[in-house]
Amino acid sequence: MTEASDLELLVDLHLERSRQGPGSRAATRRAIELAGLRDRTGLEIADLGCGTGASTLELAALRDARVTAVDLAGEFLVRLQRRAQDAGTSDRVATVRASIDALPLVDARFDAVWSEGAIYTIGFADGLRAWRRQLKPGGVLAVSEITWTTCSRPSAIEQFWSNAYPDIGTASSKMKALEEAGYSPIGYFTLPPDCWLDEYYQPLEASFDAFLERHRGRPEAARLVEAERREIALYRRYGTYYSYGMYIARRPREETVDDCRR
């Protein structure tokens, strides 16, 4: 399967979903509270890897907030714009089609950089370093990242995630990465099972038959669904050992000598 057909099929599979990864409105709102954004006005926020806008719409509902929503898939951005129009916040949302590892955004523009379930595509540490420049001094970063919730786990799930995403780690290792990238961690929580099952996996499962019918005769479509089914089955069996962690951190207002590595 070529890279182009990979993206085409992934977009088609997820286009009708309200979210493209684990999460929920409640989780986004909890992160907004921890980030101290709820009562602020006039915020400039970047939502990176926004998909069809589940988090974008929550951020745009903040008072006087303006959200720059970035995704590589143009189809997701078109759907997001429609959803923002329906929600009455289209005047607060600007979409940018771009890769999140090559952002065409002005440095030090944003009060907050947000990314739910997308930083893994460029790697946690690389994303932290790359996105720090987008924040104003004192600005807040909020990202969700696949995280081990125990220090030991069964070999089957260890092998799966080590192959799928070698950068998976415990929350303590992710906090260390935040500090080494020049942030001050200010909040953390793990996503509960409903964010995986009710909000993401079950709606995705319900779409498989229609997706396979649309792409009848394409073995790569069947392989994609099989991979998704395997991931879902693994979560149902081993989900107590991992989740997405939501990490909230601040870029310090004043730069200091980096001594975290000493």
PDB file of C-alpha atoms in Angstrom:
ATOM      1  CA  MET A   1       0.000   0.000   0.000  1.00  0.00           C
ATOM      2  CA  THR A   2       1.431   3.349  -1.007  1.00  0.00           C
ATOM      3  CA  GLU A   3       1.611   6.329   1.342  1.00  0.00           C
ATOM      4  CA  ALA A   4      -1.085   8.106  -0.708  1.00  0.00           C
ATOM      5  CA  SER A   5      -3.513   5.194  -0.534  1.00  0.00           C
ATOM      6  CA  ASP A   6      -2.729   4.777   3.178  1.00  0.00           C
ATOM      7  CA  LEU A   7      -3.840   8.325   3.865  1.00  0.00           C
ATOM      8  CA  GLU A   8      -6.839   8.077   1.528  1.00  0.00           C
ATOM      9  CA  LEU A   9      -8.181   5.002   3.292  1.00  0.00           C
ATOM     10  CA  LEU A  10      -7.502   6.325   6.783  1.00  0.00           C
ATOM     11  CA  VAL A  11      -9.291   9.565   6.003  1.00  0.00           C
ATOM     12  CA  ASP A  12     -12.276   7.737   4.521  1.00  0.00           C
ATOM     13  CA  LEU A  13     -12.497   5.391   7.512  1.00  0.00           C
ATOM     14  CA  HIS A  14     -12.491   8.262  10.007  1.00  0.00           C
ATOM     15  CA  LEU A  15     -14.184  11.072   8.098  1.00  0.00           C
ATOM     16  CA  GLU A  16     -17.689  10.477   9.446  1.00  0.00           C
ATOM     17  CA  ARG A  17     -16.484  10.105  13.034  1.00  0.00           C
ATOM     18  CA  SER A  18     -16.779  13.010  15.451  1.00  0.00           C
ATOM     19  CA  ARG A  19     -13.289  12.188  16.712  1.00  0.00           C
ATOM     20  CA  GLN A  20     -10.308  10.354  15.229  1.00  0.00           C
ATOM     21  CA  GLY A  21      -8.826   8.994  18.437  1.00  0.00           C
ATOM     22  CA  PRO A  22      -9.636   8.319  22.093  1.00  0.00           C
ATOM     23  CA  GLY A  23     -11.032  11.275  24.015  1.00  0.00           C
ATOM     24  CA  SER A  24     -14.254  12.959  25.060  1.00  0.00           C
ATOM     25  CA  ARG A  25     -15.835  16.347  25.588  1.00  0.00           C
ATOM     26  CA  ALA A  26     -15.433  15.852  29.349  1.00  0.00           C
ATOM     27  CA  ALA A  27     -11.712  15.089  28.985  1.00  0.00           C
ATOM     28  CA  THR A  28     -11.115  18.145  26.808  1.00  0.00           C
ATOM     29  CA  ARG A  29     -12.986  20.343  29.271  1.00  0.00           C
ATOM     30  CA  ARG A  30     -11.002  18.911  32.176  1.00  0.00           C
ATOM     31  CA  ALA A  31      -7.765  19.731  30.348  1.00  0.00           C
ATOM     32  CA  ILE A  32      -9.031  23.264  29.653  1.00  0.00           C
ATOM     33  CA  GLU A  33      -9.620  23.722  33.389  1.00  0.00           C
ATOM     34  CA  LEU A  34      -6.187  22.386  34.340  1.00  0.00           C
ATOM     35  CA  ALA A  35      -4.582  24.624  31.726  1.00  0.00           C
ATOM     36  CA  GLY A  36      -6.264  27.662  33.294  1.00  0.00           C
ATOM     37  CA  LEU A  37      -8.006  28.672  30.070  1.00  0.00           C
ATOM     38  CA  ARG A  38     -11.662  28.529  31.104  1.00  0.00           C
ATOM     39  CA  ASP A  39     -12.046  32.110  32.312  1.00  0.00           C
ATOM     40  CA  ARG A  40      -9.525  33.790  30.033  1.00  0.00           C
ATOM     41  CA  THR A  41     -10.561  35.944  27.091  1.00  0.00           C
ATOM     42  CA  GLY A  42      -9.017  36.781  23.746  1.00  0.00           C
ATOM     43  CA  LEU A  43      -7.020  33.562  23.538  1.00  0.00           C
ATOM     44  CA  GLU A  44      -5.084  32.527  20.437  1.00  0.00           C
ATOM     45  CA  ILE A  45      -4.979  28.716  20.296  1.00  0.00           C
ATOM     46  CA  ALA A  46      -3.430  26.283  17.826  1.00  0.00           C
ATOM     47  CA  ASP A  47      -5.089  22.843  17.589  1.00  0.00           C
ATOM     48  CA  LEU A  48      -2.579  20.571  15.868  1.00  0.00           C
ATOM     49  CA  GLY A  49      -3.731  17.357  14.191  1.00  0.00           C
ATOM     50  CA  CYS A  50      -7.282  18.581  14.728  1.00  0.00           C
ATOM     51  CA  GLY A  51      -9.094  15.976  12.612  1.00  0.00           C
ATOM     52  CA  THR A  52     -12.766  16.852  12.207  1.00  0.00           C
ATOM     53  CA  GLY A  53     -12.621  19.178  15.180  1.00  0.00           C
ATOM     54  CA  ALA A  54     -13.720  17.478  18.396  1.00  0.00           C
ATOM     55  CA  SER A  55     -11.321  19.533  20.512  1.00  0.00           C
ATOM     56  CA  THR A  56     -11.392  22.556  18.180  1.00  0.00           C
ATOM     57  CA  LEU A  57     -15.088  23.117  18.842  1.00  0.00           C
ATOM     58  CA  GLU A  58     -14.592  23.003  22.615  1.00  0.00           C
ATOM     59  CA  LEU A  59     -11.709  25.469  22.414  1.00  0.00           C
ATOM     60  CA  ALA A  60     -13.614  27.798  20.093  1.00  0.00           C
ATOM     61  CA  ALA A  61     -16.447  27.942  22.629  1.00  0.00           C
ATOM     62  CA  LEU A  62     -14.178  29.728  25.108  1.00  0.00           C
ATOM     63  CA  ARG A  63     -14.871  33.440  25.409  1.00  0.00           C
ATOM     64  CA  ASP A  64     -13.373  35.406  22.512  1.00  0.00           C
ATOM     65  CA  ALA A  65     -11.037  32.525  21.637  1.00  0.00           C
ATOM     66  CA  ARG A  66      -9.633  32.200  18.126  1.00  0.00           C
ATOM     67  CA  VAL A  67      -8.490  28.733  17.068  1.00  0.00           C
ATOM     68  CA  THR A  68      -6.102  27.865  14.245  1.00  0.00           C
ATOM     69  CA  ALA A  69      -6.906  24.249  13.388  1.00  0.00           C
ATOM     70  CA  VAL A  70      -4.171  22.344  11.543  1.00  0.00           C
ATOM     71  CA  ASP A  71      -4.413  18.983   9.798  1.00  0.00           C
ATOM     72  CA  LEU A  72      -2.847  17.324   6.763  1.00  0.00           C
ATOM     73  CA  ALA A  73      -6.172  15.932   5.547  1.00  0.00           C
ATOM     74  CA  GLY A  74      -8.167  18.555   3.688  1.00  0.00           C
ATOM     75  CA  GLU A  75     -11.327  16.479   3.951  1.00  0.00           C
ATOM     76  CA  PHE A  76     -11.144  16.662   7.751  1.00  0.00           C
ATOM     77  CA  LEU A  77     -10.817  20.436   7.605  1.00  0.00           C
ATOM     78  CA  VAL A  78     -13.862  20.785   5.341  1.00  0.00           C
ATOM     79  CA  ARG A  79     -15.887  18.711   7.809  1.00  0.00           C
ATOM     80  CA  LEU A  80     -14.552  20.776  10.713  1.00  0.00           C
ATOM     81  CA  GLN A  81     -15.636  24.009   9.022  1.00  0.00           C
ATOM     82  CA  ARG A  82     -19.143  22.640   8.602  1.00  0.00           C
ATOM     83  CA  ARG A  83     -19.286  21.597  12.237  1.00  0.00           C
ATOM     84  CA  ALA A  84     -18.031  25.002  13.367  1.00  0.00           C
ATOM     85  CA  GLN A  85     -20.702  26.678  11.257  1.00  0.00           C
ATOM     86  CA  ASP A  86     -23.377  24.485  12.835  1.00  0.00           C
ATOM     87  CA  ALA A  87     -22.013  25.364  16.283  1.00  0.00           C
ATOM     88  CA  GLY A  88     -22.009  29.084  15.515  1.00  0.00           C
ATOM     89  CA  THR A  89     -18.239  29.424  15.940  1.00  0.00           C
ATOM     90  CA  SER A  90     -17.049  29.466  12.326  1.00  0.00           C
ATOM     91  CA  ASP A  91     -15.858  33.069  12.713  1.00  0.00           C
ATOM     92  CA  ARG A  92     -13.507  31.892  15.474  1.00  0.00           C
ATOM     93  CA  VAL A  93     -11.933  28.975  13.581  1.00  0.00           C
ATOM     94  CA  ALA A  94      -9.294  29.240  10.851  1.00  0.00           C
ATOM     95  CA  THR A  95      -8.118  26.042   9.161  1.00  0.00           C
ATOM     96  CA  VAL A  96      -4.622  25.371   7.854  1.00  0.00           C
ATOM     97  CA  ARG A  97      -3.768  22.324   5.776  1.00  0.00           C
ATOM     98  CA  ALA A  98      -0.244  21.360   6.791  1.00  0.00           C
ATOM     99  CA  SER A  99       1.846  18.671   8.431  1.00  0.00           C
ATOM    100  CA  ILE A 100       2.245  19.171  12.160  1.00  0.00           C
ATOM    101  CA  ASP A 101       6.009  18.698  11.825  1.00  0.00           C
ATOM    102  CA  ALA A 102       6.309  21.621   9.366  1.00  0.00           C
ATOM    103  CA  LEU A 103       3.964  24.280  10.682  1.00  0.00           C
ATOM    104  CA  PRO A 104       3.515  27.439   8.579  1.00  0.00           C
ATOM    105  CA  LEU A 105       2.641  29.429  11.703  1.00  0.00           C
ATOM    106  CA  VAL A 106       4.113  32.561  13.238  1.00  0.00           C
ATOM    107  CA  ASP A 107       6.471  31.907  16.156  1.00  0.00           C
ATOM    108  CA  ALA A 108       5.401  32.939  19.674  1.00  0.00           C
ATOM    109  CA  ARG A 109       1.866  33.688  18.508  1.00  0.00           C
ATOM    110  CA  PHE A 110      -0.248  31.357  20.624  1.00  0.00           C
ATOM    111  CA  ASP A 111      -1.449  31.405  24.213  1.00  0.00           C
ATOM    112  CA  ALA A 112      -2.032  27.655  23.964  1.00  0.00           C
ATOM    113  CA  VAL A 113      -0.939  24.810  21.707  1.00  0.00           C
ATOM    114  CA  TRP A 114      -3.359  21.863  21.814  1.00  0.00           C
ATOM    115  CA  SER A 115      -3.016  18.380  20.330  1.00  0.00           C
ATOM    116  CA  GLU A 116      -5.150  15.357  21.201  1.00  0.00           C
ATOM    117  CA  GLY A 117      -3.866  12.027  19.926  1.00  0.00           C
ATOM    118  CA  ALA A 118      -1.604  13.419  17.192  1.00  0.00           C
ATOM    119  CA  ILE A 119       1.856  14.084  18.611  1.00  0.00           C
ATOM    120  CA  TYR A 120       2.781  10.401  18.210  1.00  0.00           C
ATOM    121  CA  THR A 121       2.978  10.924  14.438  1.00  0.00           C
ATOM    122  CA  ILE A 122       6.162  12.956  14.867  1.00  0.00           C
ATOM    123  CA  GLY A 123       7.308  11.583  18.232  1.00  0.00           C
ATOM    124  CA  PHE A 124       6.655  13.047  21.664  1.00  0.00           C
ATOM    125  CA  ALA A 125      10.074  14.617  22.299  1.00  0.00           C
ATOM    126  CA  ASP A 126      10.358  15.994  18.757  1.00  0.00           C
ATOM    127  CA  GLY A 127       6.876  17.482  18.942  1.00  0.00           C
ATOM    128  CA  LEU A 128       7.570  19.141  22.284  1.00  0.00           C
ATOM    129  CA  ARG A 129      10.689  20.828  20.946  1.00  0.00           C
ATOM    130  CA  ALA A 130       9.117  21.845  17.627  1.00  0.00           C
ATOM    131  CA  TRP A 131       5.920  23.268  19.108  1.00  0.00           C
ATOM    132  CA  ARG A 132       7.523  25.217  21.947  1.00  0.00           C
ATOM    133  CA  ARG A 133       8.457  27.973  19.517  1.00  0.00           C
ATOM    134  CA  GLN A 134       4.786  28.503  18.648  1.00  0.00           C
ATOM    135  CA  LEU A 135       3.952  29.449  22.230  1.00  0.00           C
ATOM    136  CA  LYS A 136       4.166  32.885  23.732  1.00  0.00           C
ATOM    137  CA  PRO A 137       6.304  33.031  26.886  1.00  0.00           C
ATOM    138  CA  GLY A 138       3.962  31.796  29.605  1.00  0.00           C
ATOM    139  CA  GLY A 139       1.855  29.932  27.043  1.00  0.00           C
ATOM    140  CA  VAL A 140       0.372  26.506  27.747  1.00  0.00           C
ATOM    141  CA  LEU A 141       0.853  23.200  25.928  1.00  0.00           C
ATOM    142  CA  ALA A 142      -1.766  20.435  26.228  1.00  0.00           C
ATOM    143  CA  VAL A 143      -1.139  17.107  24.473  1.00  0.00           C
ATOM    144  CA  SER A 144      -2.408  13.566  24.838  1.00  0.00           C
ATOM    145  CA  GLU A 145       0.102  10.769  24.397  1.00  0.00           C
ATOM    146  CA  ILE A 146      -0.035   6.968  24.621  1.00  0.00           C
ATOM    147  CA  THR A 147       1.286   6.071  28.074  1.00  0.00           C
ATOM    148  CA  TRP A 148       1.953   2.964  30.136  1.00  0.00           C
ATOM    149  CA  THR A 149      -0.088   3.084  33.344  1.00  0.00           C
ATOM    150  CA  THR A 150       1.934   0.365  35.095  1.00  0.00           C
ATOM    151  CA  CYS A 151       5.648  -0.401  35.405  1.00  0.00           C
ATOM    152  CA  SER A 152       5.179  -3.991  34.199  1.00  0.00           C
ATOM    153  CA  ARG A 153       2.666  -5.522  31.758  1.00  0.00           C
ATOM    154  CA  PRO A 154       2.002  -8.726  29.796  1.00  0.00           C
ATOM    155  CA  SER A 155       4.442  -9.440  26.979  1.00  0.00           C
ATOM    156  CA  ALA A 156       1.700  -9.443  24.315  1.00  0.00           C
ATOM    157  CA  ILE A 157       0.747  -5.805  24.843  1.00  0.00           C
ATOM    158  CA  GLU A 158       4.344  -4.778  25.521  1.00  0.00           C
ATOM    159  CA  GLN A 159       5.376  -6.218  22.149  1.00  0.00           C
ATOM    160  CA  PHE A 160       2.435  -4.706  20.288  1.00  0.00           C
ATOM    161  CA  TRP A 161       3.043  -1.137  21.435  1.00  0.00           C
ATOM    162  CA  SER A 162       6.822  -1.423  21.297  1.00  0.00           C
ATOM    163  CA  ASN A 163       6.447  -2.314  17.607  1.00  0.00           C
ATOM    164  CA  ALA A 164       3.668   0.184  16.868  1.00  0.00           C
ATOM    165  CA  TYR A 165       5.171   3.121  18.770  1.00  0.00           C
ATOM    166  CA  PRO A 166       8.590   2.583  20.350  1.00  0.00           C
ATOM    167  CA  ASP A 167       8.346   5.973  22.131  1.00  0.00           C
ATOM    168  CA  ILE A 168       5.591   4.707  24.442  1.00  0.00           C
ATOM    169  CA  GLY A 169       6.616   5.222  28.065  1.00  0.00           C
ATOM    170  CA  THR A 170       5.383   5.824  31.580  1.00  0.00           C
ATOM    171  CA  ALA A 171       4.042   9.172  32.731  1.00  0.00           C
ATOM    172  CA  SER A 172       7.272   9.839  34.621  1.00  0.00           C
ATOM    173  CA  SER A 173       9.315   9.482  31.429  1.00  0.00           C
ATOM    174  CA  LYS A 174       6.968  11.858  29.595  1.00  0.00           C
ATOM    175  CA  MET A 175       7.204  14.419  32.408  1.00  0.00           C
ATOM    176  CA  LYS A 176      10.979  14.233  32.159  1.00  0.00           C
ATOM    177  CA  ALA A 177      10.755  14.838  28.405  1.00  0.00           C
ATOM    178  CA  LEU A 178       8.591  17.906  29.033  1.00  0.00           C
ATOM    179  CA  GLU A 179      11.104  19.320  31.497  1.00  0.00           C
ATOM    180  CA  GLU A 180      14.047  18.619  29.195  1.00  0.00           C
ATOM    181  CA  ALA A 181      12.234  20.390  26.348  1.00  0.00           C
ATOM    182  CA  GLY A 182      11.935  23.538  28.484  1.00  0.00           C
ATOM    183  CA  TYR A 183       8.417  23.251  29.914  1.00  0.00           C
ATOM    184  CA  SER A 184       7.080  23.347  33.459  1.00  0.00           C
ATOM    185  CA  PRO A 185       4.484  20.555  33.896  1.00  0.00           C
ATOM    186  CA  ILE A 186       1.302  21.808  35.559  1.00  0.00           C
ATOM    187  CA  GLY A 187      -1.231  18.983  35.112  1.00  0.00           C
ATOM    188  CA  TYR A 188      -1.759  15.357  34.110  1.00  0.00           C
ATOM    189  CA  PHE A 189      -4.518  12.750  33.970  1.00  0.00           C
ATOM    190  CA  THR A 190      -5.212   9.523  32.085  1.00  0.00           C
ATOM    191  CA  LEU A 191      -8.204   9.049  29.808  1.00  0.00           C
ATOM    192  CA  PRO A 192     -10.798   6.645  31.266  1.00  0.00           C
ATOM    193  CA  PRO A 193     -12.123   3.605  29.352  1.00  0.00           C
ATOM    194  CA  ASP A 194     -15.201   5.429  28.019  1.00  0.00           C
ATOM    195  CA  CYS A 195     -12.870   7.704  26.025  1.00  0.00           C
ATOM    196  CA  TRP A 196     -11.627   4.619  24.207  1.00  0.00           C
ATOM    197  CA  LEU A 197     -14.708   2.430  23.944  1.00  0.00           C
ATOM    198  CA  ASP A 198     -17.806   4.641  23.924  1.00  0.00           C
ATOM    199  CA  GLU A 199     -16.295   7.652  22.182  1.00  0.00           C
ATOM    200  CA  TYR A 200     -13.907   6.021  19.722  1.00  0.00           C
ATOM    201  CA  TYR A 201     -13.738   2.262  19.252  1.00  0.00           C
ATOM    202  CA  GLN A 202     -17.433   1.395  19.237  1.00  0.00           C
ATOM    203  CA  PRO A 203     -18.415   4.056  16.657  1.00  0.00           C
ATOM    204  CA  LEU A 204     -15.414   2.973  14.588  1.00  0.00           C
ATOM    205  CA  GLU A 205     -16.458  -0.692  14.723  1.00  0.00           C
ATOM    206  CA  ALA A 206     -19.940   0.243  13.578  1.00  0.00           C
ATOM    207  CA  SER A 207     -18.474   1.766  10.406  1.00  0.00           C
ATOM    208  CA  PHE A 208     -16.371  -1.201   9.281  1.00  0.00           C
ATOM    209  CA  ASP A 209     -18.959  -2.983   7.124  1.00  0.00           C
ATOM    210  CA  ALA A 210     -19.855   0.140   5.163  1.00  0.00           C
ATOM    211  CA  PHE A 211     -16.172   1.005   4.726  1.00  0.00           C
ATOM    212  CA  LEU A 212     -15.368  -2.464   3.375  1.00  0.00           C
ATOM    213  CA  GLU A 213     -18.332  -2.252   1.008  1.00  0.00           C
ATOM    214  CA  ARG A 214     -17.117   1.106  -0.347  1.00  0.00           C
ATOM    215  CA  HIS A 215     -13.691  -0.397  -0.976  1.00  0.00           C
ATOM    216  CA  ARG A 216     -14.722  -3.866  -2.071  1.00  0.00           C
ATOM    217  CA  GLY A 217     -11.875  -5.655  -3.824  1.00  0.00           C
ATOM    218  CA  ARG A 218      -9.143  -3.562  -2.205  1.00  0.00           C
ATOM    219  CA  PRO A 219      -7.053  -5.843   0.005  1.00  0.00           C
ATOM    220  CA  GLU A 220      -5.398  -2.846   1.679  1.00  0.00           C
ATOM    221  CA  ALA A 221      -8.811  -1.760   3.010  1.00  0.00           C
ATOM    222  CA  ALA A 222      -9.386  -5.221   4.474  1.00  0.00           C
ATOM    223  CA  ARG A 223      -5.930  -5.135   6.061  1.00  0.00           C
ATOM    224  CA  LEU A 224      -6.628  -1.753   7.607  1.00  0.00           C
ATOM    225  CA  VAL A 225      -9.848  -2.974   9.198  1.00  0.00           C
ATOM    226  CA  GLU A 226      -8.134  -6.124  10.446  1.00  0.00           C
ATOM    227  CA  ALA A 227      -5.419  -4.011  12.081  1.00  0.00           C
ATOM    228  CA  GLU A 228      -8.047  -1.825  13.734  1.00  0.00           C
ATOM    229  CA  ARG A 229      -9.940  -4.874  14.997  1.00  0.00           C
ATOM    230  CA  ARG A 230      -6.762  -6.283  16.486  1.00  0.00           C
ATOM    231  CA  GLU A 231      -6.010  -3.000  18.260  1.00  0.00           C
ATOM    232  CA  ILE A 232      -9.540  -2.863  19.666  1.00  0.00           C
ATOM    233  CA  ALA A 233      -9.352  -6.471  20.898  1.00  0.00           C
ATOM    234  CA  LEU A 234      -6.025  -5.756  22.587  1.00  0.00           C
ATOM    235  CA  TYR A 235      -7.454  -2.734  24.372  1.00  0.00           C
ATOM    236  CA  ARG A 236     -10.450  -4.720  25.608  1.00  0.00           C
ATOM    237  CA  ARG A 237      -8.080  -7.314  27.067  1.00  0.00           C
ATOM    238  CA  TYR A 238      -5.160  -5.161  28.219  1.00  0.00           C
ATOM    239  CA  GLY A 239      -6.543  -1.645  28.573  1.00  0.00           C
ATOM    240  CA  THR A 240      -5.699  -1.439  32.272  1.00  0.00           C
ATOM    241  CA  TYR A 241      -2.006  -1.330  31.333  1.00  0.00           C
ATOM    242  CA  TYR A 242      -2.071   1.727  29.074  1.00  0.00           C
ATOM    243  CA  SER A 243      -4.088   4.756  28.074  1.00  0.00           C
ATOM    244  CA  TYR A 244      -3.656   8.203  26.666  1.00  0.00           C
ATOM    245  CA  GLY A 245      -2.189  10.559  29.230  1.00  0.00           C
ATOM    246  CA  MET A 246      -3.159  14.219  28.959  1.00  0.00           C
ATOM    247  CA  TYR A 247      -0.111  16.356  29.702  1.00  0.00           C
ATOM    248  CA  ILE A 248      -0.403  20.072  30.428  1.00  0.00           C
ATOM    249  CA  ALA A 249       2.703  22.229  30.746  1.00  0.00           C
ATOM    250  CA  ARG A 250       3.765  25.856  30.504  1.00  0.00           C
ATOM    251  CA  ARG A 251       6.523  27.583  28.615  1.00  0.00           C
ATOM    252  CA  PRO A 252       8.260  29.742  31.241  1.00  0.00           C
ATOM    253  CA  ARG A 253       7.881  33.482  30.867  1.00  0.00           C
ATOM    254  CA  GLU A 254      11.629  33.938  31.174  1.00  0.00           C
ATOM    255  CA  GLU A 255      14.258  31.693  29.602  1.00  0.00           C
ATOM    256  CA  THR A 256      16.735  30.135  32.024  1.00  0.00           C
ATOM    257  CA  VAL A 257      19.876  28.024  31.806  1.00  0.00           C
ATOM    258  CA  ASP A 258      18.907  24.436  31.037  1.00  0.00           C
ATOM    259  CA  ASP A 259      20.309  22.288  33.822  1.00  0.00           C
ATOM    260  CA  CYS A 260      17.828  19.389  33.739  1.00  0.00           C
ATOM    261  CA  ARG A 261      20.339  17.138  31.979  1.00  0.00           C
ATOM    262  CA  ARG A 262      23.157  17.734  34.488  1.00  0.00           C
TER     263      ARG A 262
END
